[in-house]
Backbone as CSV, one residue per row, in Angstrom:
resi,resn,N_x,N_y,N_z,CA_x,CA_y,CA_z,C_x,C_y,C_z
1,PHE,54.850,89.771,101.509,55.173,89.952,100.208,56.239,90.599,99.722
2,TYR,55.998,91.889,100.135,57.023,92.918,99.889,58.494,92.896,100.241
3,LYS,58.734,91.925,101.579,59.986,91.650,102.253,60.917,90.668,101.542
4,ILE,60.183,90.258,100.358,60.903,89.119,99.753,61.925,90.021,98.850
5,PRO,63.075,89.598,98.906,64.122,90.245,98.177,64.154,90.055,96.616
6,GLN,63.830,91.062,96.144,63.513,91.126,94.625,65.059,91.062,93.704
7,ILE,65.507,89.838,93.411,66.916,89.819,92.834,66.625,89.962,91.278
8,PRO,67.055,90.720,90.799,67.127,90.856,89.088,67.433,89.935,88.588
9,THR,66.927,89.046,87.572,67.431,88.195,86.740,67.952,88.595,85.611
10,ARG,68.682,87.822,84.992,69.699,88.199,83.702,68.818,88.179,82.496
11,THR,68.695,89.256,81.566,67.896,89.058,80.594,68.628,89.281,79.452
12,ILE,69.941,89.636,79.584,70.930,89.743,78.361,72.473,89.263,78.989
13,GLY,72.924,88.526,78.104,74.419,88.315,78.477,75.194,89.591,78.545
14,ARG,76.409,89.353,78.802,77.353,90.699,78.723,77.834,90.524,77.237
15,LEU,78.083,89.395,76.459,78.523,89.231,75.411,77.433,89.933,74.238
16,GLN,76.350,89.336,74.625,75.140,90.495,73.525,75.097,91.470,73.771
17,LEU,75.000,91.981,75.132,75.245,93.513,75.510,76.628,94.116,74.741
18,ALA,77.551,93.596,74.712,78.828,94.156,73.876,78.585,94.252,72.292
19,LYS,77.777,93.221,71.839,77.602,92.962,70.564,76.636,94.082,70.220
20,GLU,75.641,94.495,70.847,74.895,95.398,70.529,75.250,96.766,70.795
21,TYR,76.063,96.776,71.692,76.647,98.265,71.798,77.464,98.707,70.528
22,ALA,78.322,97.912,69.901,79.109,97.862,68.872,78.287,98.229,67.696
23,ASN,77.234,97.458,67.641,76.432,97.800,66.375,76.134,99.173,66.534
24,LEU,75.385,99.504,67.683,74.892,100.980,68.102,76.072,101.944,67.612
25,ALA,77.317,101.775,68.027,78.441,102.426,67.850,78.665,102.569,66.391
26,LYS,78.536,101.800,65.747,78.532,102.182,64.351,77.697,102.748,63.760
27,GLU,76.436,102.609,64.263,75.195,103.400,63.623,75.614,104.907,64.068
28,TYR,75.849,105.117,65.251,75.965,106.375,66.017,77.354,106.434,66.588
29,PRO,78.237,106.755,65.687,79.758,106.994,66.141,80.108,108.041,67.099
30,PRO,80.540,107.687,68.306,80.678,108.726,69.322,81.515,109.895,69.058
31,GLU,82.165,109.932,67.915,83.148,110.970,67.740,82.397,111.755,66.899
32,LYS,81.038,111.755,66.497,80.217,112.518,65.706,79.538,113.489,66.579
33,GLY,79.048,114.731,66.195,78.367,115.376,66.938,79.326,116.250,68.331
34,GLY,80.314,115.933,68.339,81.321,116.541,69.463,80.949,115.722,70.827
35,GLN,80.408,114.449,70.778,80.326,113.691,71.977,81.064,112.678,71.947
36,GLY,81.532,112.259,73.245,82.353,111.174,73.407,83.865,111.562,73.049
37,SER,84.608,110.355,72.950,85.825,110.655,72.260,86.284,109.454,71.588
38,GLY,85.480,109.074,70.577,85.695,107.999,69.667,85.913,106.592,70.339
39,LEU,87.100,105.908,69.687,87.085,104.646,69.945,87.432,104.285,71.423
40,LYS,88.061,105.236,72.010,88.342,105.298,73.521,86.862,104.995,74.384
41,CYS,85.895,105.778,74.067,84.557,105.651,74.557,84.092,104.467,74.275
42,ILE,84.162,103.721,73.136,83.735,102.349,72.839,84.461,101.538,73.899
43,ARG,85.675,101.444,73.747,86.484,100.465,74.422,86.380,100.573,75.706
44,VAL,85.911,101.723,76.263,85.717,101.759,77.901,84.519,100.987,78.275
45,HIS,83.278,101.134,77.235,82.326,100.209,77.520,82.530,98.962,77.330
46,LEU,83.265,98.643,76.296,83.584,97.089,76.217,84.086,96.538,77.436
47,HIS,85.226,97.462,77.894,85.617,96.784,79.358,84.660,96.562,80.317
48,ARG,83.811,97.465,80.407,82.847,97.390,81.475,81.964,96.010,81.184
49,PHE,81.660,95.898,80.086,80.487,94.912,79.683,81.258,93.515,80.047
50,LEU,82.679,93.554,79.415,83.444,92.154,79.650,84.313,92.091,80.366
51,HIS,83.953,92.707,81.696,85.141,92.574,82.524,85.407,91.432,83.012
52,LYS,84.205,90.424,83.327,84.957,89.345,84.024,85.689,88.476,82.788
53,ASP,85.200,88.476,81.683,86.211,87.779,80.508,87.705,88.437,80.404
54,LEU,87.541,89.595,80.481,88.987,90.575,80.507,89.906,90.115,81.881
55,GLN,89.251,89.714,83.075,90.026,89.431,84.406,90.481,88.188,83.887
56,ASN,89.797,87.097,83.561,90.301,85.722,83.292,91.270,85.437,82.098
57,ASP,91.404,86.190,81.224,92.350,86.366,80.055,93.004,87.332,79.801
58,VAL,94.414,87.030,80.208,95.434,88.435,80.026,95.487,88.715,78.567
59,ASP,95.775,87.724,77.542,95.998,87.906,76.407,94.782,88.602,75.676
60,PHE,93.687,88.125,76.128,92.365,88.999,75.349,92.298,90.395,75.893
61,ARG,92.542,90.440,76.988,92.539,91.937,77.516,93.707,93.003,76.909
62,LYS,94.993,92.401,76.607,95.863,93.001,75.618,95.352,93.394,74.537
63,LYS,94.782,92.313,73.846,94.293,92.315,72.546,93.124,93.591,72.607
64,ILE,92.293,93.801,73.397,91.234,94.799,73.249,91.932,96.172,73.478
65,VAL,92.829,96.043,74.619,93.725,97.362,74.824,94.351,97.928,73.355
66,ALA,94.872,97.038,73.010,95.633,97.252,71.365,94.873,97.436,70.360
67,ASP,93.610,97.209,70.402,92.434,97.231,68.932,92.658,98.812,68.558
68,LYS,92.616,99.269,67.471,92.815,100.594,67.156,91.443,101.034,66.133
69,THR,90.488,100.098,65.910,89.411,100.281,65.212,88.155,99.612,65.540
70,LEU,87.166,100.116,65.260,85.828,99.366,65.794,85.788,97.987,65.236
71,GLU,86.187,97.495,64.348,86.269,96.208,63.787,87.267,95.291,64.305
72,GLU,88.184,96.052,64.800,89.141,95.185,65.433,88.486,94.894,66.949
73,LEU,87.828,95.794,67.553,87.002,95.606,68.594,85.964,94.718,68.613
74,GLU,85.136,94.583,67.541,84.298,93.496,66.929,85.078,92.204,66.788
75,GLU,86.103,92.286,66.445,86.986,90.943,66.118,86.922,90.556,67.647
76,SER,87.498,91.232,68.600,87.579,90.757,69.962,86.325,90.303,70.672
77,ILE,85.120,90.878,70.106,83.893,90.374,70.701,83.602,88.992,70.240
78,GLN,83.986,88.849,69.147,84.025,87.392,68.063,84.686,86.564,68.956
79,ILE,86.083,86.750,69.286,86.851,86.023,69.835,86.440,85.603,71.122
80,CYS,85.465,86.350,72.084,85.024,86.180,73.211,83.825,85.372,73.295
81,SER,82.989,85.372,72.156,81.969,84.547,71.690,82.485,83.071,71.557
82,GLN,83.355,83.205,70.877,84.231,81.492,70.702,84.610,81.129,71.934
83,LYS,85.055,81.921,72.808,85.555,81.161,74.063,84.583,80.817,74.971
84,HIS,83.158,81.647,74.803,82.303,81.247,75.655,81.491,80.049,75.166
85,ALA,81.655,79.946,73.847,81.147,78.469,73.363,81.905,77.375,73.484
86,GLN,83.183,77.502,73.592,84.133,76.461,73.980,83.981,75.999,75.416
87,ASP,83.582,76.965,76.324,83.553,76.896,77.595,82.227,76.635,78.162
88,ASN,81.445,76.171,77.064,79.925,76.009,77.416,79.113,77.060,78.221
89,HIS,79.584,78.234,78.042,79.192,79.411,78.746,77.452,79.424,78.867
90,VAL,77.138,79.690,80.178,75.634,79.953,80.293,75.176,81.328,80.739
91,VAL,74.630,81.801,80.124,74.083,83.350,80.280,73.552,83.285,81.672
92,GLU,72.616,82.427,81.824,71.760,82.503,82.999,72.778,82.179,84.303
93,ASP,73.648,81.825,84.058,74.801,81.522,85.271,75.687,82.983,85.556
94,GLU,75.512,84.027,84.694,76.254,84.841,84.864,75.922,85.727,86.038
95,SER,76.781,86.064,86.945,76.335,87.286,87.926,76.497,88.658,87.799
96,LEU,75.801,89.287,88.275,75.769,90.877,87.893,76.940,91.565,88.261
97,SER,77.707,91.985,87.225,79.009,92.530,87.479,78.876,93.930,88.218
98,TRP,80.561,94.499,88.690,80.612,95.483,89.237,79.907,96.506,88.700
99,TYR,79.587,96.542,87.293,79.007,97.797,86.659,77.420,98.100,87.257
100,ARG,76.903,97.267,87.869,75.693,97.467,88.577,75.834,97.919,89.948
101,ARG,77.378,98.199,90.402,77.130,98.045,91.874,76.147,99.473,92.201
102,HIS,76.290,100.507,91.542,75.572,101.594,92.408,73.948,101.522,92.206
103,ARG,73.346,100.679,91.277,71.986,100.202,91.367,71.904,99.487,92.472
104,ASP,72.537,98.202,92.580,72.592,97.141,93.675,72.622,97.891,94.903
105,ALA,73.663,98.917,95.181,73.741,99.481,96.391,72.719,100.461,96.865
106,LYS,71.866,101.140,95.890,70.671,101.513,96.418,69.428,100.890,96.508
107,ILE,69.426,99.535,96.032,68.468,98.545,96.335,68.800,97.942,97.854
108,GLN,69.993,97.698,97.982,70.526,97.296,99.446,70.041,98.302,100.490
109,ARG,70.435,99.589,100.278,70.208,100.687,101.371,68.736,100.733,101.530
110,ASP,67.952,100.796,100.424,66.276,100.593,100.407,65.681,99.378,101.413
111,ASN,66.498,98.191,101.209,65.981,97.153,102.038,66.548,97.248,103.450
112,ARG,67.555,97.650,103.606,68.021,97.707,105.045,67.461,98.870,105.646
113,ALA,66.986,99.913,104.806,66.003,100.980,105.685,64.551,100.401,105.943
114,ALA,64.112,99.616,105.001,62.498,99.153,105.169,62.861,98.231,106.443
115,ASN,63.852,97.407,106.485,63.829,96.250,107.384,64.053,96.737,108.557
116,ASN,65.112,97.992,108.951,65.319,98.500,110.164,64.787,99.718,110.460
117,GLY,64.180,100.271,109.466,63.491,101.705,109.907,64.990,102.848,109.649
118,VAL,65.931,102.791,109.663,66.958,103.630,109.525,68.140,103.045,108.896
119,GLU,68.829,104.140,108.408,70.073,103.265,107.632,71.266,104.426,108.442
120,THR,72.101,103.249,108.617,73.634,104.015,109.390,74.564,104.747,108.650
121,ASP,74.939,105.687,109.355,75.932,106.499,108.564,77.202,105.865,108.124
122,ASP,77.419,104.870,108.773,78.850,104.100,108.274,78.749,103.124,107.311
123,GLU,77.561,103.042,106.479,77.617,102.318,105.448,77.912,102.879,104.405
124,ASP,78.339,102.261,103.202,79.077,102.660,102.213,77.893,103.509,101.096
125,ASP,77.623,104.561,101.644,76.583,105.552,100.890,77.107,106.232,99.931
126,GLU,76.992,105.948,98.498,77.607,106.400,97.378,76.293,107.559,96.953
127,ASP,75.926,108.730,97.133,74.936,109.634,96.570,75.295,110.054,95.230
128,VAL,76.599,109.821,94.605,76.596,110.071,93.396,76.573,108.998,92.288
129,ASP,75.811,109.417,91.189,75.358,108.700,90.111,76.287,108.691,89.163
130,GLU,77.358,107.777,89.232,78.410,107.895,88.203,77.749,107.602,86.808
131,CYS,76.993,106.346,86.906,76.533,106.024,85.374,75.459,107.033,85.041
132,GLY,75.012,108.083,85.595,74.136,108.876,84.888,72.616,108.500,84.543
133,ASP,72.057,107.376,85.529,70.945,106.991,85.177,69.967,107.275,86.032
134,GLY,70.404,108.250,87.281,69.379,108.670,88.154,68.960,107.851,89.322
135,TYR,69.277,106.627,89.070,68.650,105.500,89.809,69.082,105.766,91.332
136,THR,70.455,106.145,91.519,70.876,106.091,92.995,70.375,107.456,93.659
137,GLY,69.686,108.200,92.849,69.326,109.523,93.476,70.304,110.672,93.114
138,GLY,71.476,110.314,92.351,72.269,111.488,91.954,71.940,111.925,90.822
139,ASN,72.608,113.074,90.603,72.021,114.247,89.445,73.299,114.301,88.489
140,MET,73.190,113.617,87.148,74.590,113.501,86.370,74.970,115.454,85.992
141,PHE,74.050,116.261,86.228,73.932,117.333,85.797,74.534,118.317,87.017
142,GLY,74.423,117.869,88.138,74.788,118.573,89.397,73.765,119.022,90.125
143,GLY,72.793,119.204,89.778,71.421,119.484,90.429,71.840,121.085,91.138
144,ASP,70.748,121.482,91.917,71.150,122.725,92.515,71.457,122.350,94.041
145,ASP,72.604,122.105,94.165,73.045,121.542,95.530,73.773,122.498,96.419
146,GLY,74.048,123.889,95.655,74.887,124.903,96.260,76.175,124.568,96.149
147,ASP,76.477,123.694,95.573,78.165,123.597,95.490,78.504,124.088,94.238
148,ASP,79.670,124.864,94.223,80.105,125.367,92.819,80.987,124.167,92.303
149,ASP,80.826,123.304,91.803,81.319,122.225,91.443,82.018,122.064,89.777
150,GLY,81.791,123.180,89.349,82.142,123.161,87.786,81.354,122.779,86.999
151,ASP,80.020,122.548,87.528,78.989,121.975,86.545,78.266,123.327,85.559
152,TYR,78.028,122.691,84.279,77.728,124.048,83.356,76.417,124.123,83.730
């Protein structure tokens, strides 16, 4: 039973995630309180969420890059929504994007270790958790690893 691969199922589509993120960015602007870098922060997240859509449509990608306000970014999300409707896009058919690569890499390493009893050194072992969710074993605050890496 425990050796059955646990493949995560999609519970929210990338477009819905982008819409919810934009709503949260309106409610909690990233430039307030000294956190984030305003619109740039929002745009980066939207690029990650809509990576697949941006890959497939150069004009759409150029529009998001050129957007100067949150309202323009929301308009881009609406354009993406219209494209999904035209293409009969099915959320359940979406595959997990590169945005989850650290989490998925951890699951794959754990599965290999459980199946083989060891993990080889030549595997792509990323101990740094760039997303800051702590899932990959990384510590977004640097931890007490003895390295003077400029953490505060």
